[in-house]
mmCIF file of C-alpha atoms in Angstrom:
data_model
loop_
_atom_site.group_PDB
_atom_site.id
_atom_site.type_symbol
_atom_site.label_atom_id
_atom_site.label_comp_id
_atom_site.label_asym_id
_atom_site.label_seq_id
_atom_site.Cartn_x
_atom_site.Cartn_y
_atom_site.Cartn_z
ATOM 1 C CA UNK A 283 33.796 8.179 -1.573
ATOM 2 C CA UNK A 284 33.000 12.058 -2.237
ATOM 3 C CA UNK A 285 33.088 12.986 -5.479
ATOM 4 C CA UNK A 286 33.408 16.303 -6.977
ATOM 5 C CA UNK A 287 30.427 16.097 -8.968
ATOM 6 C CA UNK A 288 28.340 14.956 -5.689
ATOM 7 C CA UNK A 289 25.652 17.769 -4.418
ATOM 8 C CA UNK A 290 26.393 19.040 -0.902
ATOM 9 C CA UNK A 291 24.386 20.537 1.817
ATOM 10 C CA UNK A 292 26.651 22.680 4.305
ATOM 11 C CA UNK A 293 24.185 23.372 6.643
ATOM 12 C CA UNK A 294 25.828 26.482 8.495
ATOM 13 C CA UNK A 295 27.211 27.679 6.148
ATOM 14 C CA UNK A 296 27.978 31.058 8.279
ATOM 15 C CA UNK A 297 28.728 29.483 11.400
ATOM 16 C CA UNK A 298 32.353 29.145 12.875
ATOM 17 C CA UNK A 299 32.394 24.950 11.292
ATOM 18 C CA UNK A 300 30.498 25.292 8.590
ATOM 19 C CA UNK A 301 31.807 28.320 6.951
ATOM 20 C CA UNK A 302 35.321 26.634 7.019
ATOM 21 C CA UNK A 303 33.544 22.998 6.100
ATOM 22 C CA UNK A 304 32.480 25.391 2.843
ATOM 23 C CA UNK A 305 35.966 27.521 2.251
ATOM 24 C CA UNK A 306 37.617 23.899 2.441
ATOM 25 C CA UNK A 307 34.788 22.109 -0.328
ATOM 26 C CA UNK A 308 35.382 25.566 -2.496
ATOM 27 C CA UNK A 309 39.254 25.210 -2.242
ATOM 28 C CA UNK A 310 39.067 21.686 -3.288
ATOM 29 C CA UNK A 311 36.890 22.099 -5.838
ATOM 30 C CA UNK A 312 33.435 21.050 -5.524
ATOM 31 C CA UNK A 313 31.347 23.171 -7.363
ATOM 32 C CA UNK A 314 27.552 21.808 -6.224
ATOM 33 C CA UNK A 315 27.102 22.920 -2.837
ATOM 34 C CA UNK A 316 24.329 24.079 -1.388
ATOM 35 C CA UNK A 317 23.656 26.628 1.201
ATOM 36 C CA UNK A 318 20.996 28.385 2.922
ATOM 37 C CA UNK A 319 20.531 31.492 5.366
ATOM 38 C CA UNK A 320 18.008 31.059 8.167
ATOM 39 C CA UNK A 321 16.015 33.559 6.079
ATOM 40 C CA UNK A 322 15.421 31.347 3.311
ATOM 41 C CA UNK A 323 15.477 27.942 5.433
ATOM 42 C CA UNK A 324 15.215 27.440 9.334
ATOM 43 C CA UNK A 325 15.982 24.214 10.242
ATOM 44 C CA UNK A 326 13.737 24.172 13.185
ATOM 45 C CA UNK A 327 10.689 24.079 10.673
ATOM 46 C CA UNK A 328 10.097 20.637 9.532
ATOM 47 C CA UNK A 329 8.081 21.849 6.226
ATOM 48 C CA UNK A 330 10.692 24.230 4.892
ATOM 49 C CA UNK A 331 14.266 21.024 5.492
ATOM 50 C CA UNK A 332 11.236 18.642 4.312
ATOM 51 C CA UNK A 333 10.403 20.981 1.128
ATOM 52 C CA UNK A 334 13.936 21.501 0.736
ATOM 53 C CA UNK A 335 15.393 17.963 0.572
ATOM 54 C CA UNK A 336 12.513 17.118 -1.918
ATOM 55 C CA UNK A 337 13.687 19.361 -4.170
ATOM 56 C CA UNK A 338 17.518 19.591 -3.735
ATOM 57 C CA UNK A 339 17.794 16.264 -3.216
ATOM 58 C CA UNK A 340 21.973 16.886 -1.669
ATOM 59 C CA UNK A 341 24.025 13.772 -1.748
ATOM 60 C CA UNK A 342 26.418 14.661 0.898
ATOM 61 C CA UNK A 343 25.170 16.621 4.343
ATOM 62 C CA UNK A 344 27.375 18.715 6.650
ATOM 63 C CA UNK A 345 25.379 19.177 9.945
ATOM 64 C CA UNK A 346 26.872 22.292 11.215
ATOM 65 C CA UNK A 347 23.984 24.135 12.159
ATOM 66 C CA UNK A 348 22.468 24.465 16.049
ATOM 67 C CA UNK A 349 22.615 27.284 18.834
ATOM 68 C CA UNK A 350 26.232 27.124 20.627
ATOM 69 C CA UNK A 351 27.257 29.593 23.178
ATOM 70 C CA UNK A 352 29.407 29.783 26.537
ATOM 71 C CA UNK A 353 28.983 28.807 29.752
ATOM 72 C CA UNK A 354 26.661 32.160 30.769
ATOM 73 C CA UNK A 355 24.374 31.545 27.799
ATOM 74 C CA UNK A 356 24.181 27.896 28.257
ATOM 75 C CA UNK A 357 23.341 27.902 31.629
ATOM 76 C CA UNK A 358 20.733 30.893 31.796
ATOM 77 C CA UNK A 359 18.741 29.806 28.222
ATOM 78 C CA UNK A 360 18.651 25.966 28.870
ATOM 79 C CA UNK A 361 15.713 25.580 26.915
ATOM 80 C CA UNK A 362 16.463 27.320 23.438
ATOM 81 C CA UNK A 363 19.216 25.543 23.655
ATOM 82 C CA UNK A 364 17.726 22.149 24.180
ATOM 83 C CA UNK A 365 14.933 22.998 21.787
ATOM 84 C CA UNK A 366 16.921 24.153 18.799
ATOM 85 C CA UNK A 367 18.958 21.771 18.230
ATOM 86 C CA UNK A 368 16.294 18.821 18.817
ATOM 87 C CA UNK A 369 14.287 20.533 16.261
ATOM 88 C CA UNK A 370 17.373 21.009 13.841
ATOM 89 C CA UNK A 371 18.735 17.271 14.204
ATOM 90 C CA UNK A 372 15.400 15.455 13.882
ATOM 91 C CA UNK A 373 14.503 17.401 10.917
ATOM 92 C CA UNK A 374 17.453 17.295 9.067
ATOM 93 C CA UNK A 375 18.842 13.711 9.798
ATOM 94 C CA UNK A 376 15.084 12.477 8.639
ATOM 95 C CA UNK A 377 14.838 14.228 5.478
ATOM 96 C CA UNK A 378 18.549 13.588 4.718
ATOM 97 C CA UNK A 379 17.577 9.585 5.143
ATOM 98 C CA UNK A 380 14.359 9.943 3.602
ATOM 99 C CA UNK A 381 15.395 11.419 0.365
ATOM 100 C CA UNK A 382 18.516 8.939 -0.319
ATOM 101 C CA UNK A 383 22.147 11.205 1.340
ATOM 102 C CA UNK A 384 24.976 9.283 1.050
ATOM 103 C CA UNK A 385 26.813 10.529 3.613
ATOM 104 C CA UNK A 386 25.897 12.020 6.815
ATOM 105 C CA UNK A 387 28.112 14.009 8.809
ATOM 106 C CA UNK A 388 26.551 15.519 11.868
ATOM 107 C CA UNK A 389 29.121 17.562 14.633
ATOM 108 C CA UNK A 390 28.387 17.048 18.092
ATOM 109 C CA UNK A 391 30.596 18.040 21.143
ATOM 110 C CA UNK A 392 32.958 16.858 23.305
ATOM 111 C CA UNK A 393 30.293 18.324 26.440
ATOM 112 C CA UNK A 394 28.472 15.037 25.360
ATOM 113 C CA UNK A 395 31.086 13.841 27.580
ATOM 114 C CA UNK A 396 30.902 12.687 31.291
ATOM 115 C CA UNK A 397 31.784 15.732 33.666
ATOM 116 C CA UNK A 398 34.479 13.508 35.944
ATOM 117 C CA UNK A 399 35.263 10.924 33.212
ATOM 118 C CA UNK A 400 38.711 9.473 33.205
ATOM 119 C CA UNK A 401 41.173 11.906 30.820
ATOM 120 C CA UNK A 402 41.501 11.502 27.652
ATOM 121 C CA UNK A 403 37.993 10.862 26.764
ATOM 122 C CA UNK A 404 37.734 7.696 24.338
ATOM 123 C CA UNK A 405 34.215 7.615 22.434
ATOM 124 C CA UNK A 406 33.202 5.106 24.529
ATOM 125 C CA UNK A 407 32.889 7.536 27.563
ATOM 126 C CA UNK A 408 29.252 8.287 26.327
ATOM 127 C CA UNK A 409 26.321 8.467 28.868
ATOM 128 C CA UNK A 410 28.395 6.371 31.486
ATOM 129 C CA UNK A 411 27.715 9.091 34.501
ATOM 130 C CA UNK A 412 26.660 12.226 34.752
ATOM 131 C CA UNK A 413 27.267 15.769 32.441
ATOM 132 C CA UNK A 414 28.014 19.171 33.370
ATOM 133 C CA UNK A 415 24.932 20.975 34.652
ATOM 134 C CA UNK A 416 25.804 24.095 33.549
ATOM 135 C CA UNK A 417 25.595 23.103 29.638
ATOM 136 C CA UNK A 418 23.246 19.494 30.273
ATOM 137 C CA UNK A 419 20.523 20.813 28.010
ATOM 138 C CA UNK A 420 23.224 21.441 25.012
ATOM 139 C CA UNK A 421 24.406 18.412 25.849
ATOM 140 C CA UNK A 422 21.632 16.311 25.865
ATOM 141 C CA UNK A 423 20.535 18.043 22.513
ATOM 142 C CA UNK A 424 23.833 16.559 20.946
ATOM 143 C CA UNK A 425 23.299 13.082 22.499
ATOM 144 C CA UNK A 426 19.853 12.764 21.054
ATOM 145 C CA UNK A 427 21.704 13.749 17.564
ATOM 146 C CA UNK A 428 24.108 11.033 18.259
ATOM 147 C CA UNK A 429 21.694 8.343 18.845
ATOM 148 C CA UNK A 430 19.494 9.258 16.425
ATOM 149 C CA UNK A 431 22.256 8.505 13.598
ATOM 150 C CA UNK A 432 22.727 5.408 15.619
ATOM 151 C CA UNK A 433 19.146 3.849 14.805
ATOM 152 C CA UNK A 434 19.289 5.383 11.482
ATOM 153 C CA UNK A 435 22.206 3.729 10.693
ATOM 154 C CA UNK A 436 20.738 0.234 12.243
ATOM 155 C CA UNK A 437 17.425 0.401 11.077
ATOM 156 C CA UNK A 438 17.963 1.922 7.393
ATOM 157 C CA UNK A 439 21.484 1.632 6.824
ATOM 158 C CA UNK A 440 21.781 5.278 6.962
ATOM 159 C CA UNK A 441 25.510 6.477 6.382
ATOM 160 C CA UNK A 442 26.288 8.472 8.971
ATOM 161 C CA UNK A 443 29.235 9.800 10.919
ATOM 162 C CA UNK A 444 29.065 11.499 14.278
ATOM 163 C CA UNK A 445 32.102 14.193 14.792
ATOM 164 C CA UNK A 446 32.600 15.188 18.473
ATOM 165 C CA UNK A 447 35.134 18.091 17.950
ATOM 166 C CA UNK A 448 36.810 20.086 20.985
ATOM 167 C CA UNK A 449 36.520 23.623 21.255
ATOM 168 C CA UNK A 450 36.302 25.171 18.063
ATOM 169 C CA UNK A 451 38.269 28.596 17.607
ATOM 170 C CA UNK A 452 39.166 30.702 14.406
ATOM 171 C CA UNK A 453 37.696 32.615 11.257
ATOM 172 C CA UNK A 454 33.933 33.636 12.466
ATOM 173 C CA UNK A 455 34.124 32.647 15.465
ATOM 174 C CA UNK A 456 31.991 34.585 17.872
ATOM 175 C CA UNK A 457 33.240 37.422 20.188
ATOM 176 C CA UNK A 458 30.722 38.563 21.921
ATOM 177 C CA UNK A 459 31.207 38.880 25.894
ATOM 178 C CA UNK A 460 27.954 37.423 27.103
ATOM 179 C CA UNK A 461 27.594 34.588 24.345
ATOM 180 C CA UNK A 462 30.808 33.276 23.166
ATOM 181 C CA UNK A 463 33.223 30.354 24.302
ATOM 182 C CA UNK A 464 36.455 31.576 26.147
ATOM 183 C CA UNK A 465 39.614 31.917 23.222
ATOM 184 C CA UNK A 466 37.321 34.238 21.765
ATOM 185 C CA UNK A 467 36.208 36.164 24.254
ATOM 186 C CA UNK A 468 39.312 36.097 26.031
ATOM 187 C CA UNK A 469 40.942 37.354 22.668
ATOM 188 C CA UNK A 470 38.069 40.078 22.275
ATOM 189 C CA UNK A 471 38.622 41.517 26.059
ATOM 190 C CA UNK A 472 42.550 41.330 25.641
ATOM 191 C CA UNK A 473 42.373 43.807 22.904
ATOM 192 C CA UNK A 474 39.605 45.792 24.199
ATOM 193 C CA UNK A 475 41.815 46.341 27.619
ATOM 194 C CA UNK A 476 44.929 47.590 24.987
ATOM 195 C CA UNK A 477 42.976 49.595 23.045
ATOM 196 C CA UNK A 478 41.327 50.918 26.143
ATOM 197 C CA UNK A 479 44.927 51.307 28.097
ATOM 198 C CA UNK A 480 42.877 48.799 30.727
ATOM 199 C CA UNK A 481 45.647 47.703 33.421
ATOM 200 C CA UNK A 482 43.596 44.333 34.457
ATOM 201 C CA UNK A 483 42.156 41.955 32.172
ATOM 202 C CA UNK A 484 38.733 39.875 34.886
ATOM 203 C CA UNK A 485 38.138 36.214 33.642
ATOM 204 C CA UNK A 486 35.744 34.408 35.189
ATOM 205 C CA UNK A 487 37.071 30.756 37.287
ATOM 206 C CA UNK A 488 40.269 30.266 39.201
ATOM 207 C CA UNK A 489 42.090 29.764 35.111
ATOM 208 C CA UNK A 490 43.187 26.033 36.530
ATOM 209 C CA UNK A 491 40.838 23.924 34.142
ATOM 210 C CA UNK A 492 42.618 22.451 31.558
ATOM 211 C CA UNK A 493 41.345 22.794 27.478
ATOM 212 C CA UNK A 494 41.839 21.572 24.003
ATOM 213 C CA UNK A 495 41.567 24.216 21.104
ATOM 214 C CA UNK A 496 41.212 22.935 17.470
ATOM 215 C CA UNK A 497 41.105 25.380 14.718
ATOM 216 C CA UNK A 498 37.964 25.213 12.644
ATOM 217 C CA UNK A 499 40.110 24.758 9.434
ATOM 218 C CA UNK A 500 41.538 21.350 10.863
ATOM 219 C CA UNK A 501 38.505 20.752 11.770
ATOM 220 C CA UNK A 502 37.388 20.832 8.395
ATOM 221 C CA UNK A 503 40.056 19.292 7.723
ATOM 222 C CA UNK A 504 39.223 16.095 9.601
ATOM 223 C CA UNK A 505 35.515 16.611 7.723
ATOM 224 C CA UNK A 506 37.125 16.081 4.385
ATOM 225 C CA UNK A 507 39.059 13.519 5.317
ATOM 226 C CA UNK A 508 36.522 10.863 6.836
ATOM 227 C CA UNK A 509 34.124 11.959 3.458
ATOM 228 C CA UNK A 510 36.866 10.321 1.231
ATOM 229 C CA UNK A 511 36.930 7.105 3.306
ATOM 230 C CA UNK A 512 34.692 4.215 2.341
ATOM 231 C CA UNK A 513 31.971 3.362 4.696
ATOM 232 C CA UNK A 514 33.756 0.104 5.620
ATOM 233 C CA UNK A 515 36.655 1.796 6.712
ATOM 234 C CA UNK A 516 35.182 4.146 8.958
ATOM 235 C CA UNK A 517 32.527 1.044 10.371
ATOM 236 C CA UNK A 518 35.792 -0.824 11.683
ATOM 237 C CA UNK A 519 37.511 2.164 12.565
ATOM 238 C CA UNK A 520 34.033 3.289 14.790
ATOM 239 C CA UNK A 521 31.569 0.974 15.010
ATOM 240 C CA UNK A 522 29.335 3.058 17.255
ATOM 241 C CA UNK A 523 29.812 5.588 14.337
ATOM 242 C CA UNK A 524 31.388 8.270 16.732
ATOM 243 C CA UNK A 525 34.883 9.891 16.191
ATOM 244 C CA UNK A 526 36.648 12.824 18.354
ATOM 245 C CA UNK A 527 37.908 15.362 16.552
ATOM 246 C CA UNK A 528 40.690 17.342 18.536
ATOM 247 C CA UNK A 529 44.646 17.721 18.937
ATOM 248 C CA UNK A 530 45.526 14.994 21.309
ATOM 249 C CA UNK A 531 46.745 17.886 24.023
ATOM 250 C CA UNK A 532 45.410 20.662 26.314
ATOM 251 C CA UNK A 533 46.231 24.048 28.361
ATOM 252 C CA UNK A 534 45.180 25.587 31.337
ATOM 253 C CA UNK A 535 43.363 28.470 30.732
ATOM 254 C CA UNK A 536 45.351 30.604 32.625
ATOM 255 C CA UNK A 537 48.359 29.612 29.571
ATOM 256 C CA UNK A 538 45.310 30.314 27.060
ATOM 257 C CA UNK A 539 44.935 34.331 28.499
ATOM 258 C CA UNK A 540 48.995 34.051 28.750
ATOM 259 C CA UNK A 541 49.398 33.031 24.921
ATOM 260 C CA UNK A 542 46.394 35.462 23.856
ATOM 261 C CA UNK A 543 47.869 38.362 25.885
ATOM 262 C CA UNK A 544 50.846 37.854 24.390
ATOM 263 C CA UNK A 545 49.872 37.754 20.381
ATOM 264 C CA UNK A 546 47.582 40.704 21.284
ATOM 265 C CA UNK A 547 50.706 42.146 22.984
ATOM 266 C CA UNK A 548 48.700 43.780 26.449
ATOM 267 C CA UNK A 549 51.094 44.892 28.810
ATOM 268 C CA UNK A 550 48.722 44.616 32.212
ATOM 269 C CA UNK A 551 48.090 42.044 34.491
ATOM 270 C CA UNK A 552 45.389 39.050 34.397
ATOM 271 C CA UNK A 553 42.433 38.718 37.818
ATOM 272 C CA UNK A 554 40.417 35.405 38.178
ATOM 273 C CA UNK A 555 37.791 35.549 39.843
ATOM 274 C CA UNK A 556 37.823 32.267 41.828
ATOM 275 C CA UNK A 557 33.770 32.751 43.165
ATOM 276 C CA UNK A 558 32.761 32.256 39.731
ATOM 277 C CA UNK A 559 32.128 28.359 38.103
ATOM 278 C CA UNK A 560 35.000 26.816 36.703
ATOM 279 C CA UNK A 561 33.090 24.542 34.882
ATOM 280 C CA UNK A 562 34.204 20.485 33.910
ATOM 281 C CA UNK A 563 37.877 20.238 35.838
ATOM 282 C CA UNK A 564 39.710 19.183 31.877
ATOM 283 C CA UNK A 565 38.470 18.064 28.421
ATOM 284 C CA UNK A 566 41.071 16.345 26.678
ATOM 285 C CA UNK A 567 39.764 14.107 23.758
ATOM 286 C CA UNK A 568 41.341 10.556 22.952
ATOM 287 C CA UNK A 569 42.177 11.094 19.333
ATOM 288 C CA UNK A 570 43.297 7.305 18.298
ATOM 289 C CA UNK A 571 40.523 6.238 16.370
ATOM 290 C CA UNK A 572 41.160 9.182 14.290
ATOM 291 C CA UNK A 573 44.610 9.156 13.477
ATOM 292 C CA UNK A 574 44.171 5.629 13.242
ATOM 293 C CA UNK A 575 42.982 6.371 10.402
ATOM 294 C CA UNK A 576 45.890 8.606 9.104
ATOM 295 C CA UNK A 577 44.542 12.087 10.076
ATOM 296 C CA UNK A 578 46.087 14.604 12.351
ATOM 297 C CA UNK A 579 45.858 18.269 13.492
ATOM 298 C CA UNK A 580 48.289 21.096 11.940
ATOM 299 C CA UNK A 581 47.152 24.360 12.854
ATOM 300 C CA UNK A 582 49.283 25.277 16.213
ATOM 301 C CA UNK A 583 47.543 26.850 18.968
ATOM 302 C CA UNK A 584 49.725 30.111 18.988
ATOM 303 C CA UNK A 585 49.531 29.967 15.170
ATOM 304 C CA UNK A 586 45.709 29.939 15.518
ATOM 305 C CA UNK A 587 45.236 32.403 17.179
ATOM 306 C CA UNK A 588 47.344 35.021 15.856
ATOM 307 C CA UNK A 589 45.916 34.166 12.708
ATOM 308 C CA UNK A 590 42.448 35.165 14.247
ATOM 309 C CA UNK A 591 43.425 37.339 15.469
ATOM 310 C CA UNK A 592 44.152 39.168 12.535
ATOM 311 C CA UNK A 593 40.967 38.579 11.516
ATOM 312 C CA UNK A 594 39.273 39.532 14.148
ATOM 313 C CA UNK A 595 40.939 43.278 13.881
ATOM 314 C CA UNK A 596 40.101 42.743 9.780
ATOM 315 C CA UNK A 597 36.404 41.917 10.633
ATOM 316 C CA UNK A 598 35.489 44.203 13.238
ATOM 317 C CA UNK A 599 37.766 47.246 12.581
ATOM 318 C CA UNK A 600 38.911 47.284 16.332
ATOM 319 C CA UNK A 601 42.540 48.917 15.413
ATOM 320 C CA UNK A 602 41.065 52.149 16.609
ATOM 321 C CA UNK A 603 40.190 53.284 20.490
ATOM 322 C CA UNK A 604 37.214 52.326 21.507
ATOM 323 C CA UNK A 605 34.756 55.020 22.725
ATOM 324 C CA UNK A 606 33.918 55.390 26.556
ATOM 325 C CA UNK A 607 30.592 54.775 25.387
ATOM 326 C CA UNK A 608 31.179 51.437 23.807
ATOM 327 C CA UNK A 609 33.428 50.457 26.852
ATOM 328 C CA UNK A 610 30.661 51.412 29.707
ATOM 329 C CA UNK A 611 27.886 49.553 27.566
ATOM 330 C CA UNK A 612 29.841 45.790 27.327
ATOM 331 C CA UNK A 613 31.160 46.634 30.942
ATOM 332 C CA UNK A 614 27.208 47.035 32.398
ATOM 333 C CA UNK A 615 24.883 44.539 29.538
ATOM 334 C CA UNK A 616 27.484 42.187 29.390
ATOM 335 C CA UNK A 617 29.479 42.521 32.984
ATOM 336 C CA UNK A 618 32.622 42.027 30.897
ATOM 337 C CA UNK A 619 33.587 39.153 33.104
ATOM 338 C CA UNK A 620 30.768 36.553 31.798
ATOM 339 C CA UNK A 621 33.610 34.142 30.474
ATOM 340 C CA UNK A 622 33.490 30.729 31.290
ATOM 341 C CA UNK A 623 34.913 27.255 29.103
ATOM 342 C CA UNK A 624 33.145 23.853 28.797
#
């Protein structure tokens, strides 16, 4: 069971998922939380990870660190994605086992499931057919992390649980037009189109792919909920150690764009570029395991997007009209249309 005096390491505490987990733990009154920036602890370097675990001896670990990105980043930098994620996972999982961590949450991704698997996606569909090619390197790295947790559970009794969240968004998201996921990228594009007086927002693909979106605060709530469950309960619900985390419903990219357009109050039109890839046609998670344990998401998509937009404007100060020079730089460097979806 999770205790208030447990020493907890949140790896990746500055990222979207990690920062949400950190906020939730602080709100719940946990006072022995360990965090490190990459400058302080490079998780890709085995010696640094070993020294950290030997010195600090955390009892609980949330592994939310990793290299993430949207369709363009994954498709253009596959070596970086598979290398960095494999190194981080291998170093942290092994050190956690050897230094006596009692509970370990590994955050994966819904992209681990086959491209054309039946919908909704059940945990047992893992490795039943081919992956989506554009993010195969990232998916294989995450699958390797799952298999490593499973192997350590089987051989050493390692107390791990692997969570597969659907598409995340929220506070501390990445809004870079070239490297971010579809929701934050669209949010930025619509905001800039409004503030600069553009008449059209251009979007990769046909708008038909279906996606499920989970607010990062809901993921943090699920992590906190699962950490408080006895190991026997988790093992019974998920014998393979995998639990999907989602909302149980999805929307098309066109519907998502329309919600964001209304939230931002953009009055122009949408233009979809069907010559660009759509990615996987649909990704809806089966959340029966988590629902059976008594948890469900609380934040609606429209509510979550409105909250994220408020945070975005406060964080980046984009209420004022952006300069024409900055807009031109964005257009030329990122082509401003490189927004895909997983």
